[in-house]
């Protein structure tokens, strides 16, 4: 374990580190996170490590991507434990800036996208979320100047939003998606799973179960509308309040009515008790 894993909070320190490593001919990988790290995040670090010589992990709970009634205040903040975990997977630098470093007094710019950010999925329920994500990710990509940045497929709409903004804003960093890591019963790993009570945690597996069943039925030829409607009913029976569970084109997020409309992804968001969970799955073609 690397007990010396440096943690910096100033953009200038991040830039100096990256500049020195690049001057030495090394490729830089970036893994932006909001901390509260679990094995899913560590798999992103490993993916970045496969694509680069050095891995920089950012830990920043971004206020701009939380709505007024969301969990910004109670979002888990566990920097010391995060640094331990990142040491164990041999990350090279942690960038954990204070809020004023990212949003100094007078900050007045927002990145707003259309395309995948207005797909009537997460954006329908969290109308300011993707602008907050796009703004902070644009800043982090500009600050780090990495060769490659890795984001989880668990936040599938977010991944497409970030790919789009990097293309549209001519950001040279390559954006790479990495597969979702799951608990043994299929629940997608998420920092928000800690909010679930023991009883809710047992029921939470139904989210992946419903998506998996629907994806299988669609792959077997069942009508897409019928399969997704049955999945929504199954989730409601398991006690979820379903925001959406829909079939979309995997690259554009456009609604799809038949399997010959291209690669398909099922995406869902649903609340169990006070915890909102999201997940998605590819439909085999
Ligand atoms: O996926 C996350 O953890 C966040 O949305 C991100 C990409 C780090 C931006 O704050």
XYZ file of N, CA and C and ligand atoms in Angstrom:
865
model
N 0.842 -1.207 0.000
C 0.000 0.000 0.000
C 0.876 1.257 0.000
N 0.465 2.244 -0.817
C 1.237 3.473 -0.919
C 0.768 4.483 0.135
N 1.470 4.500 1.307
C 1.061 5.383 2.403
C 1.310 6.837 2.032
N 2.055 7.051 0.954
C 2.445 8.413 0.572
C 1.486 9.040 -0.441
N 0.349 8.412 -0.675
C -0.555 8.937 -1.707
C -0.846 10.415 -1.439
N -0.388 11.315 -2.320
C -0.595 12.740 -2.053
C -2.041 13.177 -2.307
N -2.500 14.058 -1.437
C -3.844 14.630 -1.572
C -3.652 16.127 -1.719
N -4.122 16.705 -2.830
C -3.987 18.149 -3.018
C -5.370 18.764 -3.190
N -5.447 20.061 -2.866
C -6.748 20.728 -2.948
C -6.748 21.920 -3.879
N -5.571 22.274 -4.402
C -5.479 23.474 -5.249
C -5.285 23.065 -6.712
N -5.969 23.779 -7.609
C -5.870 23.470 -9.037
C -4.409 23.579 -9.495
N -3.685 24.563 -8.954
C -2.281 24.755 -9.345
C -1.440 23.522 -9.021
N -1.701 22.884 -7.853
C -0.930 21.683 -7.481
C -1.260 20.530 -8.427
N -2.541 20.404 -8.757
C -2.951 19.357 -9.711
C -2.236 19.571 -11.044
N -2.251 20.819 -11.506
C -1.639 21.112 -12.820
C -0.139 20.865 -12.801
N 0.506 21.210 -11.682
C 1.963 20.983 -11.595
C 2.268 19.487 -11.672
N 1.466 18.686 -10.945
C 1.689 17.241 -10.952
C 1.534 16.695 -12.377
N 0.405 17.039 -12.997
C 0.118 16.493 -14.330
C 1.177 16.975 -15.325
N 1.538 18.266 -15.234
C 2.539 18.817 -16.156
C 3.859 18.059 -16.040
N 4.286 17.776 -14.799
C 5.571 17.091 -14.601
C 5.510 15.666 -15.155
N 4.400 14.966 -14.905
C 4.301 13.573 -15.370
C 4.238 13.523 -16.900
N 3.516 14.467 -17.485
C 3.429 14.477 -18.952
C 4.774 14.845 -19.565
N 5.490 15.767 -18.903
C 6.817 16.138 -19.415
C 7.742 14.924 -19.389
N 7.463 13.985 -18.454
C 8.275 12.756 -18.378
C 7.763 11.704 -19.367
N 6.803 12.080 -20.194
C 6.331 11.164 -21.243
C 5.235 10.224 -20.785
N 4.613 10.485 -19.620
C 3.595 9.566 -19.101
C 2.183 9.990 -19.523
N 1.313 8.970 -19.641
C -0.107 9.229 -19.917
C -0.846 9.345 -18.594
N -1.787 10.294 -18.546
C -2.528 10.552 -17.306
C -3.970 10.072 -17.455
N -4.422 9.315 -16.461
C -5.824 8.893 -16.396
C -6.519 9.641 -15.271
N -7.777 10.017 -15.497
C -8.533 10.779 -14.493
C -9.795 9.996 -14.126
N -10.076 9.922 -12.813
C -11.326 9.299 -12.364
C -12.051 10.308 -11.475
N -13.027 11.040 -12.020
C -13.785 11.984 -11.195
C -14.790 11.235 -10.321
N -14.828 11.569 -9.023
C -15.785 10.929 -8.111
C -16.303 11.982 -7.133
N -17.343 11.586 -6.401
C -17.799 12.417 -5.292
C -17.416 11.759 -3.968
N -16.439 10.848 -4.012
C -16.000 10.186 -2.790
C -16.987 9.123 -2.336
N -16.922 8.779 -1.016
C -17.700 7.648 -0.477
C -17.431 6.425 -1.356
N -16.168 6.157 -1.548
C -15.753 5.194 -2.572
C -16.098 3.761 -2.184
N -16.495 2.994 -3.192
C -16.756 1.558 -3.012
C -16.017 0.818 -4.128
N -16.208 -0.492 -4.163
C -15.440 -1.299 -5.133
C -15.711 -0.863 -6.577
N -16.919 -0.321 -6.834
C -17.223 0.143 -8.194
C -16.270 1.260 -8.606
N -16.061 2.220 -7.692
C -15.116 3.305 -8.008
C -13.703 2.747 -8.221
N -13.340 1.785 -7.369
C -11.967 1.261 -7.464
C -11.766 0.543 -8.801
N -12.857 -0.027 -9.328
C -12.742 -0.666 -10.653
C -12.532 0.404 -11.736
N -13.045 1.628 -11.507
C -12.790 2.723 -12.466
C -11.304 3.112 -12.416
N -10.755 3.114 -11.191
C -9.317 3.424 -11.049
C -8.504 2.372 -11.798
N -8.925 1.106 -11.658
C -8.179 0.044 -12.346
C -8.301 0.191 -13.867
N -9.495 0.582 -14.320
C -9.668 0.788 -15.770
C -8.765 1.941 -16.248
N -8.682 3.003 -15.435
C -7.826 4.141 -15.802
C -6.362 3.715 -15.818
N -6.017 2.883 -14.870
C -4.632 2.401 -14.792
C -4.255 1.603 -16.040
N -5.226 0.837 -16.589
C -4.938 0.065 -17.805
C -4.716 0.981 -19.009
N -5.278 2.206 -18.942
C -5.206 3.104 -20.097
C -4.141 4.185 -19.938
N -3.511 4.263 -18.763
C -2.598 5.384 -18.497
C -1.482 4.941 -17.556
N -0.454 5.781 -17.445
C 0.652 5.456 -16.535
C 0.380 5.947 -15.122
N -0.343 7.061 -15.002
C -0.649 7.658 -13.690
C -2.146 7.870 -13.581
N -2.681 7.663 -12.378
C -4.118 7.838 -12.194
C -4.380 8.908 -11.135
N -5.098 9.939 -11.549
C -5.523 11.006 -10.639
C -7.002 10.788 -10.342
N -7.354 10.779 -9.056
C -8.760 10.617 -8.669
C -9.230 11.923 -8.043
N -10.357 12.457 -8.513
C -10.894 13.658 -7.885
C -12.014 13.259 -6.930
N -12.038 13.915 -5.786
C -13.080 13.676 -4.776
C -13.703 15.038 -4.478
N -14.919 15.234 -4.985
C -15.564 16.540 -4.806
C -17.070 16.333 -4.844
N -17.723 16.631 -3.730
C -19.192 16.543 -3.695
C -19.702 17.858 -4.275
N -20.182 17.766 -5.501
C -20.458 18.954 -6.316
C -21.839 19.537 -6.001
N -21.894 20.657 -5.294
C -23.215 21.176 -4.903
C -24.102 21.483 -6.103
N -23.481 21.837 -7.241
C -24.273 22.285 -8.393
C -25.123 21.182 -9.023
N -24.830 19.919 -8.706
C -25.614 18.862 -9.353
C -26.721 18.303 -8.465
N -26.893 18.895 -7.283
C -27.964 18.475 -6.370
C -29.109 19.476 -6.463
N -30.331 18.968 -6.539
C -31.499 19.851 -6.506
C -31.758 20.317 -5.089
N -32.645 21.311 -4.920
C -32.888 21.893 -3.596
C -33.391 20.887 -2.556
N -34.133 19.846 -3.010
C -34.642 18.881 -2.024
C -33.866 17.574 -2.043
N -32.653 17.619 -2.583
C -31.877 16.381 -2.668
C -30.899 16.274 -1.495
N -30.019 15.247 -1.580
C -29.261 14.818 -0.400
C -27.858 15.428 -0.307
N -27.659 16.658 -0.809
C -26.311 17.247 -0.753
C -25.755 17.264 0.685
N -26.574 17.710 1.631
C -26.071 17.867 3.010
C -25.715 16.518 3.629
N -26.516 15.488 3.313
C -26.235 14.208 3.987
C -25.423 13.246 3.124
N -25.020 13.694 1.915
C -24.220 12.807 1.055
C -22.970 12.390 1.836
N -22.639 11.074 1.867
C -21.519 10.645 2.714
C -20.181 11.261 2.302
N -19.474 11.800 3.282
C -18.149 12.391 3.035
C -17.146 11.624 3.880
N -16.265 10.867 3.207
C -15.408 9.910 3.904
C -13.980 9.980 3.359
N -13.429 11.213 3.305
C -12.154 11.395 2.586
C -11.033 10.498 3.123
N -10.897 10.400 4.459
C -9.774 9.613 4.992
C -9.888 8.159 4.531
N -11.085 7.604 4.625
C -11.281 6.209 4.194
C -11.084 6.084 2.679
N -11.514 7.109 1.937
C -11.347 7.076 0.473
C -9.859 7.021 0.116
N -9.059 7.836 0.827
C -7.630 7.888 0.522
C -6.984 6.532 0.820
N -7.410 5.898 1.917
C -6.911 4.546 2.238
C -7.191 3.591 1.077
N -8.447 3.616 0.610
C -8.836 2.684 -0.461
C -8.059 2.980 -1.745
N -7.846 4.272 -2.012
C -7.127 4.637 -3.237
C -5.651 4.274 -3.139
N -5.109 4.318 -1.918
C -3.724 3.876 -1.718
C -3.616 2.399 -2.060
N -4.614 1.646 -1.626
C -4.570 0.192 -1.822
C -4.628 -0.190 -3.299
N -5.231 0.667 -4.138
C -5.254 0.340 -5.577
C -4.216 1.163 -6.339
N -3.284 1.761 -5.571
C -2.131 2.451 -6.168
C -2.521 3.605 -7.092
N -3.538 4.378 -6.681
C -3.769 5.656 -7.366
C -2.545 6.532 -7.111
N -2.345 7.552 -7.943
C -1.121 8.351 -7.822
C -1.334 9.716 -7.190
N -2.541 10.266 -7.328
C -2.807 11.588 -6.747
C -4.302 11.703 -6.491
N -4.651 12.313 -5.355
C -6.058 12.626 -5.079
C -6.198 14.138 -5.133
N -7.167 14.604 -5.920
C -7.483 16.031 -5.975
C -8.813 16.201 -5.248
N -8.756 16.790 -4.050
C -9.963 16.963 -3.225
C -10.098 18.441 -2.881
N -10.610 19.227 -3.824
C -10.647 20.681 -3.620
C -11.781 21.104 -2.698
N -11.606 22.208 -1.985
C -12.754 22.789 -1.273
C -13.698 23.440 -2.291
N -14.927 23.681 -1.860
C -15.942 24.223 -2.791
C -15.467 25.527 -3.422
N -14.787 26.407 -2.641
C -14.372 27.728 -3.169
C -13.312 27.593 -4.266
N -12.596 26.464 -4.284
C -11.587 26.290 -5.348
C -12.290 26.045 -6.695
N -13.417 25.373 -6.641
C -14.152 25.050 -7.877
C -15.122 26.186 -8.226
N -15.759 26.729 -7.204
C -16.733 27.808 -7.431
C -16.316 29.034 -6.612
N -15.298 29.771 -7.078
C -14.845 30.951 -6.321
C -15.901 32.057 -6.376
N -15.804 33.025 -5.473
C -16.767 34.126 -5.496
C -16.820 34.735 -6.895
N -18.034 35.013 -7.367
C -18.179 35.604 -8.696
C -18.357 34.575 -9.797
N -18.251 33.298 -9.461
C -18.413 32.242 -10.473
C -19.754 32.411 -11.182
N -19.765 32.413 -12.514
C -20.994 32.805 -13.215
C -21.289 31.999 -14.475
N -20.610 30.844 -14.644
C -20.753 30.125 -15.918
C -21.383 28.757 -15.693
N -22.277 28.368 -16.626
C -22.875 27.033 -16.553
C -22.746 26.369 -17.904
N -22.511 25.075 -17.909
C -22.556 24.313 -19.156
C -23.941 23.677 -19.244
N -24.646 23.967 -20.327
C -26.004 23.436 -20.510
C -26.049 22.705 -21.842
N -26.480 21.454 -21.841
C -26.536 20.683 -23.081
C -27.973 20.308 -23.398
N -28.151 19.937 -24.675
C -29.408 19.289 -25.058
C -29.057 17.829 -25.326
N -29.522 17.255 -26.411
C -29.166 15.869 -26.744
C -29.449 14.932 -25.585
N -28.446 14.152 -25.151
C -28.702 13.134 -24.113
C -29.111 13.723 -22.767
N -28.891 15.025 -22.584
C -29.268 15.639 -21.300
C -30.751 15.980 -21.226
N -31.453 15.884 -22.370
C -32.901 16.161 -22.358
C -33.663 14.970 -22.941
N -33.444 13.824 -22.331
C -34.028 12.572 -22.833
C -35.305 12.193 -22.089
N -35.752 13.042 -21.191
C -36.935 12.717 -20.366
C -36.676 11.473 -19.518
N -35.461 11.366 -18.980
C -35.137 10.284 -18.045
C -34.759 10.971 -16.730
N -33.463 10.933 -16.340
C -33.070 11.631 -15.108
C -33.433 13.121 -15.146
N -33.270 13.723 -16.324
C -33.510 15.162 -16.457
C -34.955 15.537 -16.125
N -35.888 14.578 -16.339
C -37.289 14.887 -16.040
C -37.498 15.044 -14.532
N -36.737 14.266 -13.755
C -36.919 14.270 -12.299
C -35.896 15.148 -11.590
N -34.783 15.445 -12.285
C -33.707 16.259 -11.693
C -33.321 17.332 -12.730
N -34.177 18.344 -12.899
C -34.023 19.254 -14.043
C -32.716 20.050 -14.086
N -32.067 20.266 -12.950
C -30.815 21.051 -12.988
C -29.572 20.153 -12.882
N -29.806 18.856 -12.746
C -28.710 17.926 -12.443
C -27.621 17.927 -13.511
N -27.997 17.734 -14.787
C -26.948 17.546 -15.795
C -26.180 18.830 -16.087
N -26.805 19.977 -15.885
C -26.039 21.201 -16.042
C -24.964 21.261 -14.947
N -25.329 20.860 -13.734
C -24.358 20.825 -12.632
C -23.238 19.837 -12.897
N -23.605 18.651 -13.409
C -22.583 17.640 -13.731
C -21.691 18.157 -14.867
N -22.328 18.676 -15.928
C -21.566 19.104 -17.109
C -20.604 20.241 -16.749
N -21.059 21.138 -15.889
C -20.204 22.271 -15.504
C -18.979 21.774 -14.728
N -19.213 20.926 -13.733
C -18.064 20.500 -12.925
C -17.149 19.571 -13.720
N -17.723 18.709 -14.562
C -16.866 17.786 -15.318
C -16.044 18.563 -16.345
N -16.639 19.569 -16.983
C -15.870 20.402 -17.915
C -14.695 21.044 -17.180
N -14.968 21.554 -15.975
C -13.896 22.184 -15.195
C -12.812 21.154 -14.828
N -13.231 19.998 -14.345
C -12.246 18.987 -13.933
C -11.402 18.519 -15.122
N -12.055 18.355 -16.285
C -11.295 17.933 -17.472
C -10.315 19.024 -17.883
N -10.735 20.274 -17.819
C -9.822 21.380 -18.150
C -8.693 21.485 -17.138
N -9.024 21.288 -15.879
C -8.004 21.414 -14.826
C -6.949 20.316 -14.954
N -7.415 19.081 -15.211
C -6.482 17.952 -15.161
C -5.746 17.738 -16.482
N -6.373 18.101 -17.609
C -5.714 17.883 -18.918
C -5.241 16.427 -19.047
N -6.075 15.492 -18.629
C -5.686 14.076 -18.679
C -5.813 13.546 -20.106
N -5.160 12.423 -20.352
C -5.297 11.783 -21.667
C -6.616 11.027 -21.747
N -7.023 10.441 -20.621
C -8.237 9.630 -20.620
C -8.962 9.850 -19.285
N -10.285 9.863 -19.327
C -11.067 9.965 -18.084
C -12.102 8.843 -18.089
N -12.268 8.205 -16.936
C -13.142 7.031 -16.852
C -14.359 7.347 -15.989
N -15.547 6.993 -16.504
C -16.816 7.201 -15.803
C -17.595 5.886 -15.834
N -18.384 5.639 -14.783
C -19.117 4.380 -14.692
C -20.357 4.369 -15.577
N -20.659 3.186 -16.123
C -21.898 3.014 -16.899
C -23.129 2.994 -16.004
N -22.925 2.873 -14.711
C -24.065 2.881 -13.780
C -24.907 4.161 -13.991
N -24.208 5.305 -14.169
C -24.882 6.571 -14.489
C -24.849 6.717 -16.010
N -25.689 5.934 -16.668
C -25.553 5.783 -18.122
C -25.865 7.085 -18.866
N -26.925 7.763 -18.446
C -27.269 9.033 -19.115
C -26.141 10.043 -18.887
N -25.597 10.064 -17.678
C -24.466 10.962 -17.370
C -23.286 10.661 -18.290
N -22.993 9.384 -18.494
C -21.859 9.013 -19.351
C -22.056 9.575 -20.765
N -23.279 9.457 -21.298
C -23.526 9.988 -22.647
C -23.445 11.515 -22.659
N -23.919 12.141 -21.593
C -23.834 13.610 -21.490
C -22.361 14.039 -21.518
N -21.523 13.330 -20.775
C -20.097 13.702 -20.688
C -19.392 13.446 -22.021
N -19.742 12.336 -22.686
C -19.141 12.085 -24.016
C -19.525 13.210 -24.976
N -20.796 13.618 -24.903
C -21.284 14.672 -25.801
C -20.578 15.997 -25.522
N -20.457 16.370 -24.251
C -19.851 17.675 -23.944
C -18.376 17.688 -24.329
N -17.681 16.551 -24.159
C -16.257 16.517 -24.520
C -16.106 16.711 -26.032
N -17.016 16.059 -26.807
C -16.978 16.213 -28.267
C -17.327 17.651 -28.652
N -18.395 18.165 -28.062
C -18.898 19.481 -28.477
C -17.952 20.610 -28.089
N -17.261 20.457 -26.962
C -16.396 21.543 -26.478
C -14.922 21.302 -26.825
N -14.682 20.327 -27.717
C -13.316 20.057 -28.204
C -12.342 19.773 -27.060
N -12.819 19.030 -26.088
C -11.940 18.625 -24.980
C -11.171 17.386 -25.436
N -9.849 17.446 -25.328
C -9.024 16.401 -25.950
C -9.026 15.098 -25.148
N -9.427 15.140 -23.898
C -9.411 13.931 -23.065
C -10.373 12.888 -23.640
N -9.898 11.647 -23.759
C -10.782 10.563 -24.231
C -11.692 10.135 -23.080
N -12.984 10.054 -23.347
C -13.948 9.660 -22.298
C -14.266 8.174 -22.465
N -14.045 7.432 -21.397
C -14.219 5.976 -21.460
C -15.258 5.550 -20.427
N -16.175 4.677 -20.820
C -17.161 4.133 -19.882
C -16.678 2.793 -19.346
N -16.968 2.525 -18.075
C -16.567 1.242 -17.477
C -17.806 0.567 -16.879
N -17.860 -0.777 -16.971
C -19.069 -1.502 -16.566
C -19.420 -1.329 -15.084
N -20.707 -1.475 -14.807
C -21.223 -1.360 -13.434
C -20.779 -2.566 -12.607
N -20.303 -2.300 -11.405
C -20.006 -3.406 -10.486
C -21.239 -3.656 -9.624
N -21.523 -4.938 -9.351
C -22.745 -5.296 -8.618
C -22.420 -6.091 -7.367
N -23.305 -5.958 -6.377
C -23.217 -6.818 -5.199
C -23.595 -8.234 -5.643
N -23.370 -9.226 -4.747
C -23.617 -10.622 -5.124
C -25.065 -10.835 -5.563
N -26.028 -10.077 -5.001
C -27.439 -10.279 -5.376
C -27.850 -9.395 -6.556
N -26.916 -8.702 -7.175
C -27.215 -7.953 -8.404
C -27.376 -6.457 -8.198
N -27.561 -5.994 -6.962
C -27.732 -4.550 -6.740
C -26.488 -3.805 -7.235
N -26.701 -2.780 -8.053
C -25.574 -1.989 -8.546
C -24.910 -1.277 -7.370
N -23.579 -1.300 -7.322
C -22.885 -0.590 -6.241
C -23.114 0.908 -6.398
N -23.406 1.573 -5.281
C -23.658 3.013 -5.290
C -23.363 3.562 -3.903
N -22.847 4.784 -3.873
C -22.577 5.414 -2.573
C -23.872 5.612 -1.799
N -25.002 5.652 -2.518
C -26.286 5.897 -1.844
C -26.881 4.626 -1.245
N -26.298 3.448 -1.526
C -26.858 2.211 -0.952
C -26.791 2.227 0.575
N -25.889 3.038 1.144
C -25.787 3.098 2.619
C -27.050 3.688 3.246
N -27.848 4.391 2.451
C -29.088 4.966 2.997
C -30.156 3.898 3.239
N -30.026 2.731 2.592
C -31.085 1.707 2.666
C -31.096 1.040 4.035
N -32.297 0.856 4.603
C -32.398 0.068 5.834
C -32.118 -1.398 5.469
N -31.933 -2.229 6.462
C -31.649 -3.650 6.204
C -32.775 -4.283 5.370
N -33.991 -3.911 5.743
C -35.156 -4.497 5.052
C -35.241 -3.977 3.611
N -34.961 -2.669 3.414
C -34.971 -2.108 2.054
C -33.835 -2.706 1.214
N -32.691 -2.894 1.865
C -31.544 -3.460 1.137
C -31.900 -4.832 0.552
N -32.660 -5.619 1.334
C -33.045 -6.950 0.846
C -33.963 -6.826 -0.378
N -34.835 -5.815 -0.371
C -35.774 -5.657 -1.493
C -35.141 -4.955 -2.697
N -34.044 -4.232 -2.443
C -33.453 -3.389 -3.503
C -32.981 -4.204 -4.704
N -32.684 -5.456 -4.491
C -32.224 -6.317 -5.586
C -33.265 -6.432 -6.705
N -34.525 -6.129 -6.374
C -35.602 -6.222 -7.380
C -35.364 -5.268 -8.556
N -34.611 -4.197 -8.337
C -34.389 -3.241 -9.435
C -33.594 -3.906 -10.560
N -32.477 -4.511 -10.194
C -31.683 -5.206 -11.215
C -32.479 -6.391 -11.774
N -33.197 -7.084 -10.872
C -33.979 -8.247 -11.310
C -34.994 -7.862 -12.376
N -35.703 -6.757 -12.150
C -36.745 -6.332 -13.097
C -36.119 -5.946 -14.442
N -34.986 -5.246 -14.395
C -34.321 -4.848 -15.640
C -33.808 -6.074 -16.402
N -33.248 -7.011 -15.638
C -32.673 -8.210 -16.267
C -33.770 -9.040 -16.941
N -34.881 -9.220 -16.224
C -36.006 -9.997 -16.790
C -36.523 -9.320 -18.055
N -36.715 -7.992 -17.975
C -37.270 -7.281 -19.133
C -36.299 -7.368 -20.315
N -34.991 -7.222 -20.039
C -34.000 -7.289 -21.129
C -34.035 -8.673 -21.779
N -34.181 -9.697 -20.956
C -34.226 -11.067 -21.494
C -35.479 -11.276 -22.352
N -36.606 -10.782 -21.839
C -37.860 -10.948 -22.595
C -37.795 -10.227 -23.929
N -37.229 -9.037 -23.922
C -37.123 -8.274 -25.191
C -36.177 -9.015 -26.143
N -35.061 -9.507 -25.588
C -34.115 -10.259 -26.432
C -34.787 -11.507 -26.992
N -35.725 -12.079 -26.230
C -36.453 -13.280 -26.693
C -37.582 -12.938 -27.661
N -37.822 -11.638 -27.889
C -38.812 -11.262 -28.887
C -40.102 -10.681 -28.323
N -40.215 -10.558 -26.987
C -41.456 -9.978 -26.436
C -41.553 -8.494 -26.815
N -42.765 -8.012 -26.928
C -43.025 -6.602 -27.223
C -42.345 -5.707 -26.161
N -41.648 -4.658 -26.625
C -40.863 -3.820 -25.708
C -41.767 -3.122 -24.688
N -42.876 -2.577 -25.183
C -43.793 -1.868 -24.286
C -44.342 -2.794 -23.206
N -44.683 -4.036 -23.610
C -45.244 -4.995 -22.642
C -44.179 -5.392 -21.619
N -42.962 -5.649 -22.102
C -41.890 -6.099 -21.191
C -41.547 -5.004 -20.178
N -41.473 -3.755 -20.633
C -41.112 -2.684 -19.693
C -42.277 -2.400 -18.732
N -43.518 -2.520 -19.227
C -44.673 -2.308 -18.339
C -44.694 -3.383 -17.243
N -44.410 -4.635 -17.619
C -44.377 -5.709 -16.610
C -43.268 -5.460 -15.588
N -42.146 -4.951 -16.057
C -41.037 -4.674 -15.132
C -41.431 -3.570 -14.144
N -42.168 -2.567 -14.624
C -42.599 -1.485 -13.716
C -43.558 -2.042 -12.656
N -44.437 -2.954 -13.087
C -45.372 -3.569 -12.131
C -44.595 -4.393 -11.097
N -43.607 -5.151 -11.558
C -42.812 -5.980 -10.632
C -42.127 -5.096 -9.593
N -41.627 -3.946 -10.048
C -40.944 -3.044 -9.109
C -41.928 -2.453 -8.103
N -43.096 -2.074 -8.590
C -44.107 -1.512 -7.681
C -44.484 -2.566 -6.641
N -44.600 -3.832 -7.080
C -44.938 -4.914 -6.130
C -43.846 -5.096 -5.078
N -42.605 -4.822 -5.467
C -41.494 -4.947 -4.505
C -41.400 -3.717 -3.601
N -42.319 -2.759 -3.780
C -42.363 -1.610 -2.870
C -41.687 -0.365 -3.409
N -41.253 -0.400 -4.673
C -40.604 0.780 -5.267
C -41.648 1.760 -5.796
N -41.298 3.027 -5.723
C -42.061 4.075 -6.386
C -41.257 4.370 -7.672
N -41.802 3.993 -8.818
C -41.004 4.006 -10.054
C -41.075 5.372 -10.741
N -39.923 6.005 -10.961
C -39.895 7.241 -11.764
C -39.973 6.887 -13.249
N -39.119 5.985 -13.681
C -39.180 5.516 -15.071
C -38.483 4.170 -15.176
N -38.928 3.397 -16.140
C -38.197 2.193 -16.558
C -38.502 2.088 -18.043
N -37.516 2.386 -18.862
C -37.781 2.561 -20.293
C -36.690 1.958 -21.153
N -37.087 1.609 -22.373
C -36.124 1.137 -23.372
C -35.715 2.321 -24.238
N -34.417 2.499 -24.413
C -33.923 3.619 -25.216
C -32.784 3.147 -26.130
N -32.568 3.929 -27.194
C -31.410 3.662 -28.047
C -30.152 3.869 -27.201
N -29.217 2.928 -27.261
C -28.063 2.956 -26.351
C -27.124 4.132 -26.610
N -27.169 4.718 -27.813
C -26.237 5.826 -28.085
C -26.900 7.190 -28.042
N -28.195 7.241 -28.419
C -28.854 8.555 -28.478
C -29.868 8.756 -27.351
N -30.269 7.679 -26.719
C -31.334 7.673 -25.697
C -32.713 7.981 -26.293
N -32.835 7.946 -27.621
C -34.162 8.121 -28.232
C -35.038 6.918 -27.869
N -36.358 7.143 -27.686
C -37.248 6.010 -27.404
C -37.194 4.990 -28.550
N -37.292 3.716 -28.214
C -37.282 2.679 -29.254
C -38.530 1.815 -29.111
N -39.087 1.468 -30.254
C -40.304 0.652 -30.233
C -40.043 -0.752 -30.747
N -38.915 -0.940 -31.447
C -38.645 -2.299 -31.931
C -37.142 -2.572 -31.890
N -36.809 -3.876 -31.890
C -35.412 -4.263 -31.698
C -34.528 -3.896 -32.879
N -35.131 -3.635 -34.053
C -34.277 -3.321 -35.213
C -33.921 -1.833 -35.286
N -34.206 -1.088 -34.202
C -33.860 0.349 -34.214
C -32.460 0.623 -33.684
N -31.667 -0.443 -33.495
C -30.284 -0.243 -33.063
C -30.044 -0.783 -31.674
N -28.823 -0.598 -31.141
C -28.496 -1.131 -29.811
C -29.406 -0.507 -28.754
N -29.842 -1.334 -27.813
C -30.865 -0.858 -26.871
C -30.375 -0.995 -25.427
N -30.831 -0.057 -24.622
C -30.498 -0.067 -23.196
C -31.790 0.130 -22.427
N -31.981 -0.584 -21.351
C -33.098 -0.314 -20.447
C -32.564 0.518 -19.302
N -33.255 1.609 -18.986
C -32.810 2.499 -17.898
C -33.949 2.672 -16.912
N -33.595 2.710 -15.628
C -34.644 2.841 -14.610
C -34.178 3.708 -13.450
N -35.150 4.377 -12.836
C -34.934 5.057 -11.555
C -36.169 4.799 -10.710
N -35.952 4.469 -9.451
C -37.085 4.159 -8.581
C -36.670 4.393 -7.135
N -37.643 4.764 -6.342
C -37.349 5.101 -4.943
C -37.882 4.010 -4.028
N -37.045 3.636 -3.075
C -37.423 2.646 -2.066
C -37.281 3.355 -0.720
N -38.385 3.540 -0.011
C -38.321 4.339 1.212
C -37.905 5.751 0.845
N -36.759 6.206 1.409
C -36.297 7.558 1.103
C -35.126 7.540 0.127
N -34.831 6.377 -0.446
C -33.619 6.260 -1.266
C -33.971 6.060 -2.730
N -33.447 6.963 -3.558
C -33.696 6.849 -4.998
C -32.514 6.103 -5.620
N -32.832 5.024 -6.330
C -31.790 4.203 -6.952
C -31.937 4.283 -8.471
N -30.810 4.229 -9.195
C -30.884 4.141 -10.652
C -30.074 2.942 -11.096
N -30.445 2.406 -12.268
C -29.696 1.275 -12.822
C -30.029 1.182 -14.312
N -29.272 0.402 -15.019
C -29.540 0.206 -16.451
C -28.896 -1.077 -16.887
N -29.329 -1.556 -18.063
C -28.792 -2.834 -18.561
C -28.864 -2.807 -20.084
N -27.896 -3.441 -20.723
C -27.933 -3.565 -22.185
C -28.903 -4.674 -22.567
N -29.575 -4.520 -23.710
C -30.413 -5.606 -24.238
C -29.600 -6.292 -25.333
N -29.432 -7.607 -25.199
C -28.656 -8.338 -26.198
C -29.357 -8.251 -27.552
N -28.557 -8.039 -28.609
C -29.215 -7.903 -29.934
C -29.174 -9.241 -30.667
O -20.732 10.338 -11.048
C -20.323 11.126 -10.163
O -19.823 10.715 -9.115
C -20.456 12.621 -10.389
O -21.629 12.933 -11.055
C -19.233 13.227 -11.088
C -19.063 12.669 -12.496
C -17.980 12.947 -10.285
C -19.414 14.754 -11.208
O -19.558 15.344 -9.965
